[in-house]
Structure formats: C-alpha cells, structure tokens
PDB file of C-alpha atoms in Angstrom:
ATOM      1  CA  UNK Y 247      -4.132  26.565   3.186  1.00 69.00           C
ATOM      2  CA  UNK Y 248      -3.597  22.768   3.174  1.00 76.00           C
ATOM      3  CA  UNK Y 249      -1.977  22.540   6.618  1.00 82.00           C
ATOM      4  CA  UNK Y 250      -3.096  19.968   9.173  1.00 82.00           C
ATOM      5  CA  UNK Y 251      -4.717  21.396  12.301  1.00 84.00           C
ATOM      6  CA  UNK Y 252      -5.463  19.668  15.594  1.00 86.00           C
ATOM      7  CA  UNK Y 253      -8.160  21.253  17.699  1.00 87.00           C
ATOM      8  CA  UNK Y 254      -8.619  20.089  21.292  1.00 90.00           C
ATOM      9  CA  UNK Y 255     -12.103  19.551  22.737  1.00 91.00           C
ATOM     10  CA  UNK Y 256     -12.256  20.461  26.419  1.00 92.00           C
ATOM     11  CA  UNK Y 257     -14.808  18.828  28.717  1.00 93.00           C
ATOM     12  CA  UNK Y 258     -15.314  17.515  32.231  1.00 93.00           C
ATOM     13  CA  UNK Y 259     -15.525  13.783  32.892  1.00 92.00           C
ATOM     14  CA  UNK Y 260     -18.807  13.037  34.658  1.00 94.00           C
ATOM     15  CA  UNK Y 261     -18.679   9.231  34.834  1.00 94.00           C
ATOM     16  CA  UNK Y 262     -16.563   6.178  33.980  1.00 95.00           C
ATOM     17  CA  UNK Y 263     -18.032   2.756  33.156  1.00 94.00           C
ATOM     18  CA  UNK Y 264     -16.674  -0.685  32.277  1.00 92.00           C
ATOM     19  CA  UNK Y 265     -19.584  -2.833  31.037  1.00 89.00           C
ATOM     20  CA  UNK Y 266     -22.242  -2.134  33.718  1.00 89.00           C
ATOM     21  CA  UNK Y 267     -19.825  -1.257  36.527  1.00 93.00           C
ATOM     22  CA  UNK Y 268     -19.268   2.347  37.518  1.00 94.00           C
ATOM     23  CA  UNK Y 269     -15.555   3.078  38.025  1.00 94.00           C
ATOM     24  CA  UNK Y 270     -13.833   5.473  40.411  1.00 94.00           C
ATOM     25  CA  UNK Y 271     -10.712   5.701  38.211  1.00 90.00           C
ATOM     26  CA  UNK Y 272      -9.470   4.276  34.892  1.00 87.00           C
ATOM     27  CA  UNK Y 273      -6.348   2.225  34.216  1.00 85.00           C
ATOM     28  CA  UNK Y 274      -4.863   1.236  30.832  1.00 80.00           C
ATOM     29  CA  UNK Y 275      -6.301  -1.870  29.153  1.00 79.00           C
ATOM     30  CA  UNK Y 276      -9.864  -2.743  28.233  1.00 83.00           C
ATOM     31  CA  UNK Y 277     -12.762  -0.604  27.083  1.00 87.00           C
ATOM     32  CA  UNK Y 278     -13.977   2.244  29.251  1.00 89.00           C
ATOM     33  CA  UNK Y 279     -17.081   4.347  28.678  1.00 89.00           C
ATOM     34  CA  UNK Y 280     -16.405   8.005  29.480  1.00 90.00           C
ATOM     35  CA  UNK Y 281     -19.385  10.234  30.244  1.00 91.00           C
ATOM     36  CA  UNK Y 282     -18.754  13.900  29.319  1.00 92.00           C
ATOM     37  CA  UNK Y 283     -20.657  17.070  28.452  1.00 92.00           C
ATOM     38  CA  UNK Y 284     -19.402  17.003  24.829  1.00 92.00           C
ATOM     39  CA  UNK Y 285     -22.141  17.813  22.310  1.00 92.00           C
ATOM     40  CA  UNK Y 286     -23.458  14.477  20.929  1.00 90.00           C
ATOM     41  CA  UNK Y 287     -23.234  15.786  17.334  1.00 93.00           C
ATOM     42  CA  UNK Y 288     -19.410  15.645  17.697  1.00 90.00           C
ATOM     43  CA  UNK Y 289     -19.510  12.029  18.888  1.00 86.00           C
ATOM     44  CA  UNK Y 290     -22.116  10.497  16.548  1.00 90.00           C
ATOM     45  CA  UNK Y 291     -21.193   7.951  13.860  1.00 91.00           C
ATOM     46  CA  UNK Y 292     -17.934   7.086  15.689  1.00 86.00           C
ATOM     47  CA  UNK Y 293     -16.334  10.404  14.698  1.00 87.00           C
ATOM     48  CA  UNK Y 294     -14.013  10.391  17.726  1.00 85.00           C
ATOM     49  CA  UNK Y 295     -12.730   6.838  17.204  1.00 81.00           C
ATOM     50  CA  UNK Y 296      -8.939   6.843  17.395  1.00 78.00           C
ATOM     51  CA  UNK Y 297      -8.771  10.162  19.215  1.00 83.00           C
ATOM     52  CA  UNK Y 298      -6.747  10.535  22.414  1.00 85.00           C
ATOM     53  CA  UNK Y 299      -8.219  11.455  25.785  1.00 85.00           C
ATOM     54  CA  UNK Y 300      -6.037  12.962  28.487  1.00 87.00           C
ATOM     55  CA  UNK Y 301      -5.574  15.491  31.213  1.00 88.00           C
ATOM     56  CA  UNK Y 302      -5.048  19.074  30.026  1.00 88.00           C
ATOM     57  CA  UNK Y 303      -1.336  19.745  29.471  1.00 88.00           C
ATOM     58  CA  UNK Y 304      -0.294  16.119  30.100  1.00 91.00           C
ATOM     59  CA  UNK Y 305      -0.722  14.569  26.630  1.00 90.00           C
ATOM     60  CA  UNK Y 306       2.342  13.815  24.458  1.00 92.00           C
ATOM     61  CA  UNK Y 307       3.149  15.838  21.324  1.00 92.00           C
ATOM     62  CA  UNK Y 308       1.292  15.459  18.017  1.00 93.00           C
ATOM     63  CA  UNK Y 309       3.601  14.374  15.176  1.00 95.00           C
ATOM     64  CA  UNK Y 310       3.163  14.613  11.392  1.00 94.00           C
ATOM     65  CA  UNK Y 311       6.654  13.369  10.493  1.00 96.00           C
ATOM     66  CA  UNK Y 312       8.903  10.926  12.350  1.00 97.00           C
ATOM     67  CA  UNK Y 313      12.557   9.970  12.299  1.00 97.00           C
ATOM     68  CA  UNK Y 314      12.836   6.346  13.325  1.00 98.00           C
ATOM     69  CA  UNK Y 315      15.538   3.825  14.100  1.00 97.00           C
ATOM     70  CA  UNK Y 316      14.260   0.593  12.492  1.00 97.00           C
ATOM     71  CA  UNK Y 317      15.017  -3.127  12.253  1.00 97.00           C
ATOM     72  CA  UNK Y 318      13.681  -5.268   9.394  1.00 96.00           C
ATOM     73  CA  UNK Y 319      12.742  -8.939   9.737  1.00 95.00           C
ATOM     74  CA  UNK Y 320      14.802 -11.378   7.652  1.00 92.00           C
ATOM     75  CA  UNK Y 321      11.751 -13.114   6.183  1.00 88.00           C
ATOM     76  CA  UNK Y 322       8.079 -12.291   5.672  1.00 85.00           C
ATOM     77  CA  UNK Y 323       5.630 -13.855   8.123  1.00 78.00           C
ATOM     78  CA  UNK Y 324       2.494 -15.637   6.871  1.00 73.00           C
ATOM     79  CA  UNK Y 325       3.465 -15.680   3.176  1.00 73.00           C
ATOM     80  CA  UNK Y 326       3.963 -18.874   1.136  1.00 70.00           C
ATOM     81  CA  UNK Y 327       7.420 -18.745  -0.401  1.00 66.00           C
ATOM     82  CA  UNK Y 328       7.891 -20.144  -3.907  1.00 67.00           C
ATOM     83  CA  UNK Y 329      11.280 -18.584  -4.562  1.00 58.00           C
ATOM     84  CA  UNK Y 330      14.017 -17.166  -2.386  1.00 53.00           C
ATOM     85  CA  UNK Y 331      13.273 -13.573  -3.447  1.00 55.00           C
ATOM     86  CA  UNK Y 332       9.623 -13.538  -2.316  1.00 59.00           C
ATOM     87  CA  UNK Y 333      10.233 -14.644   1.287  1.00 79.00           C
ATOM     88  CA  UNK Y 334      12.903 -12.059   2.091  1.00 87.00           C
ATOM     89  CA  UNK Y 335      12.018  -8.593   3.364  1.00 90.00           C
ATOM     90  CA  UNK Y 336      13.243  -5.968   0.885  1.00 92.00           C
ATOM     91  CA  UNK Y 337      14.951  -2.804   2.135  1.00 94.00           C
ATOM     92  CA  UNK Y 338      12.835   0.325   2.626  1.00 95.00           C
ATOM     93  CA  UNK Y 339      12.586   2.451  -0.504  1.00 95.00           C
ATOM     94  CA  UNK Y 340      12.163   6.220  -0.761  1.00 96.00           C
ATOM     95  CA  UNK Y 341       8.531   7.086  -1.631  1.00 96.00           C
ATOM     96  CA  UNK Y 342       7.201   3.728  -0.415  1.00 96.00           C
ATOM     97  CA  UNK Y 343       3.926   3.648   1.543  1.00 97.00           C
ATOM     98  CA  UNK Y 344       3.911   1.589   4.752  1.00 97.00           C
ATOM     99  CA  UNK Y 345       1.424   1.088   7.557  1.00 97.00           C
ATOM    100  CA  UNK Y 346       2.824   2.403  10.823  1.00 97.00           C
ATOM    101  CA  UNK Y 347       1.385   1.133  14.121  1.00 96.00           C
ATOM    102  CA  UNK Y 348       2.159   3.295  17.141  1.00 95.00           C
ATOM    103  CA  UNK Y 349       0.551   2.008  20.323  1.00 89.00           C
ATOM    104  CA  UNK Y 350      -3.063   1.291  19.321  1.00 86.00           C
ATOM    105  CA  UNK Y 351      -2.980   3.801  16.444  1.00 90.00           C
ATOM    106  CA  UNK Y 352      -2.585   2.726  12.801  1.00 94.00           C
ATOM    107  CA  UNK Y 353      -1.742   5.242  10.106  1.00 95.00           C
ATOM    108  CA  UNK Y 354      -0.094   5.321   6.713  1.00 97.00           C
ATOM    109  CA  UNK Y 355       3.432   6.576   6.275  1.00 97.00           C
ATOM    110  CA  UNK Y 356       5.484   7.592   3.234  1.00 97.00           C
ATOM    111  CA  UNK Y 357       9.243   6.993   3.418  1.00 97.00           C
ATOM    112  CA  UNK Y 358      10.999  10.313   2.735  1.00 97.00           C
ATOM    113  CA  UNK Y 359      14.587   9.174   3.291  1.00 97.00           C
ATOM    114  CA  UNK Y 360      16.501   6.062   4.373  1.00 97.00           C
ATOM    115  CA  UNK Y 361      20.082   5.878   5.663  1.00 95.00           C
ATOM    116  CA  UNK Y 362      21.359   2.586   7.166  1.00 93.00           C
ATOM    117  CA  UNK Y 363      18.921   1.837  10.026  1.00 94.00           C
ATOM    118  CA  UNK Y 364      17.384   5.335  10.150  1.00 97.00           C
ATOM    119  CA  UNK Y 365      14.335   6.480   8.179  1.00 97.00           C
ATOM    120  CA  UNK Y 366      12.245   9.640   7.896  1.00 97.00           C
ATOM    121  CA  UNK Y 367       8.496   8.895   7.617  1.00 97.00           C
ATOM    122  CA  UNK Y 368       5.739  11.365   6.710  1.00 96.00           C
ATOM    123  CA  UNK Y 369       2.470  10.253   8.370  1.00 96.00           C
ATOM    124  CA  UNK Y 370      -0.856  10.411   6.506  1.00 94.00           C
ATOM    125  CA  UNK Y 371      -2.640  11.494   9.690  1.00 91.00           C
ATOM    126  CA  UNK Y 372      -1.195  13.137  12.820  1.00 92.00           C
ATOM    127  CA  UNK Y 373      -0.349  10.863  15.763  1.00 93.00           C
ATOM    128  CA  UNK Y 374      -0.210  11.742  19.468  1.00 92.00           C
ATOM    129  CA  UNK Y 375       2.882   9.907  20.757  1.00 93.00           C
ATOM    130  CA  UNK Y 376       6.257  10.392  22.443  1.00 94.00           C
ATOM    131  CA  UNK Y 377       9.901  10.105  21.445  1.00 96.00           C
ATOM    132  CA  UNK Y 378      11.180   6.636  22.364  1.00 96.00           C
ATOM    133  CA  UNK Y 379       7.845   4.925  21.630  1.00 96.00           C
ATOM    134  CA  UNK Y 380       8.075   1.564  19.837  1.00 97.00           C
ATOM    135  CA  UNK Y 381       6.432   1.200  16.415  1.00 97.00           C
ATOM    136  CA  UNK Y 382       5.587  -1.632  13.998  1.00 97.00           C
ATOM    137  CA  UNK Y 383       6.087  -1.361  10.224  1.00 97.00           C
ATOM    138  CA  UNK Y 384       3.932  -3.262   7.713  1.00 97.00           C
ATOM    139  CA  UNK Y 385       4.136  -3.480   3.922  1.00 95.00           C
ATOM    140  CA  UNK Y 386       1.410  -4.372   1.412  1.00 93.00           C
ATOM    141  CA  UNK Y 387       2.191  -7.881   0.091  1.00 87.00           C
ATOM    142  CA  UNK Y 388      -0.334  -9.612  -2.188  1.00 85.00           C
ATOM    143  CA  UNK Y 389      -3.203  -7.335  -1.055  1.00 91.00           C
ATOM    144  CA  UNK Y 390      -2.464  -7.908   2.661  1.00 90.00           C
ATOM    145  CA  UNK Y 391      -0.505  -5.863   5.190  1.00 94.00           C
ATOM    146  CA  UNK Y 392       2.452  -7.928   6.436  1.00 93.00           C
ATOM    147  CA  UNK Y 393       4.730  -7.108   9.347  1.00 95.00           C
ATOM    148  CA  UNK Y 394       8.191  -6.304   7.972  1.00 95.00           C
ATOM    149  CA  UNK Y 395       9.896  -4.763  10.989  1.00 97.00           C
ATOM    150  CA  UNK Y 396       9.781  -2.575  14.038  1.00 97.00           C
ATOM    151  CA  UNK Y 397      11.455   0.548  15.277  1.00 97.00           C
ATOM    152  CA  UNK Y 398      11.666   3.341  17.776  1.00 98.00           C
ATOM    153  CA  UNK Y 399      10.860   7.031  17.412  1.00 97.00           C
ATOM    154  CA  UNK Y 400      14.013   9.172  17.657  1.00 97.00           C
ATOM    155  CA  UNK Y 401      12.548  12.609  16.860  1.00 96.00           C
ATOM    156  CA  UNK Y 402       9.960  14.217  14.626  1.00 95.00           C
ATOM    157  CA  UNK Y 403       8.106  17.272  13.409  1.00 94.00           C
ATOM    158  CA  UNK Y 404       5.228  18.074  15.723  1.00 90.00           C
ATOM    159  CA  UNK Y 405       2.308  20.432  15.406  1.00 90.00           C
ATOM    160  CA  UNK Y 406       0.765  22.466  18.178  1.00 84.00           C
ATOM    161  CA  UNK Y 407      -2.872  21.907  19.086  1.00 78.00           C
ATOM    162  CA  UNK Y 408      -4.690  25.115  18.160  1.00 76.00           C
TER     163      UNK Y 408
END
C-alpha cells in the first residue's frame, strides 16, 4: 500500500562490550557491542546500522515529516567564492532536497513549505527523535554536501511502531 512501517525487534541484552572490556552499563559516546538473542540473519551485512536501541516504551517517537524552526548561515563554508552570488546561502525553496542530520542520523528531506523561519520537511526515511531536538541542514553544492544552516524540531507527523 506504499506506507512506511516500523517494526520493533524485541530481545534481551545478554552482554555489553567496549573493545575487549565487559561493561556493567552503557553511557552515551563511543562504540558499544551489544550481545542479544536476535537471529543473526537479521543482523548480517550491517542491516541494523542506523537503527535505534532502547528500553521498551522509553524511545522517542518516529517521524516521517517535520516542522522546523531554522536559521541559515550567511555564507557557504568550504567553497571558493568567485562571485558574490556563489558564496551566499540561498533561501530554502519548495521541492528542494536537503540532507538533514538529527543526532547521529543522516537522512534526505524534501522541503514541502517555507514561511519566514519555519519549514515543513518530508523525510526520505523515518527518524526516531524528539520535539526540540537540534538538526543540521546541508545542501548539495558542486557535488558535495555543504552545511547551510541549523534548526530545531517544533512538531511533526509520527508513525506508530507496529
């Protein structure tokens, strides 16, 4: 039917490792190996990369569309400027594709509407995040993604995990 579905995988954590050290608990930052009873066919070939792990009922909502309050940089970073026009960051345009970074997650986003410093963004893949989270916006400039601004999530359309 063309709708996006998010299906949770439930498991019990058996062990936590950082490098060769067994951990009693995990804190944010760094890489942590999580030993579970999840079937290895689900985890092979990095299929779960980018997925979110959390306690049942404690994860934030999953959004497919966001309304953001954004701020654009005055000039592009890391781009050689030949004329005045090239170095300035252009306003967001309806239908434009941007890269949206939310926490450690990167996804594409299509601008649906822009009004002053508010924009509605349809995400190419669902993101597990919360209202109030800070985001970074990047635009494709000369075959490279360049930071053009940042923002904050005001609200959005979320989907329920089925």
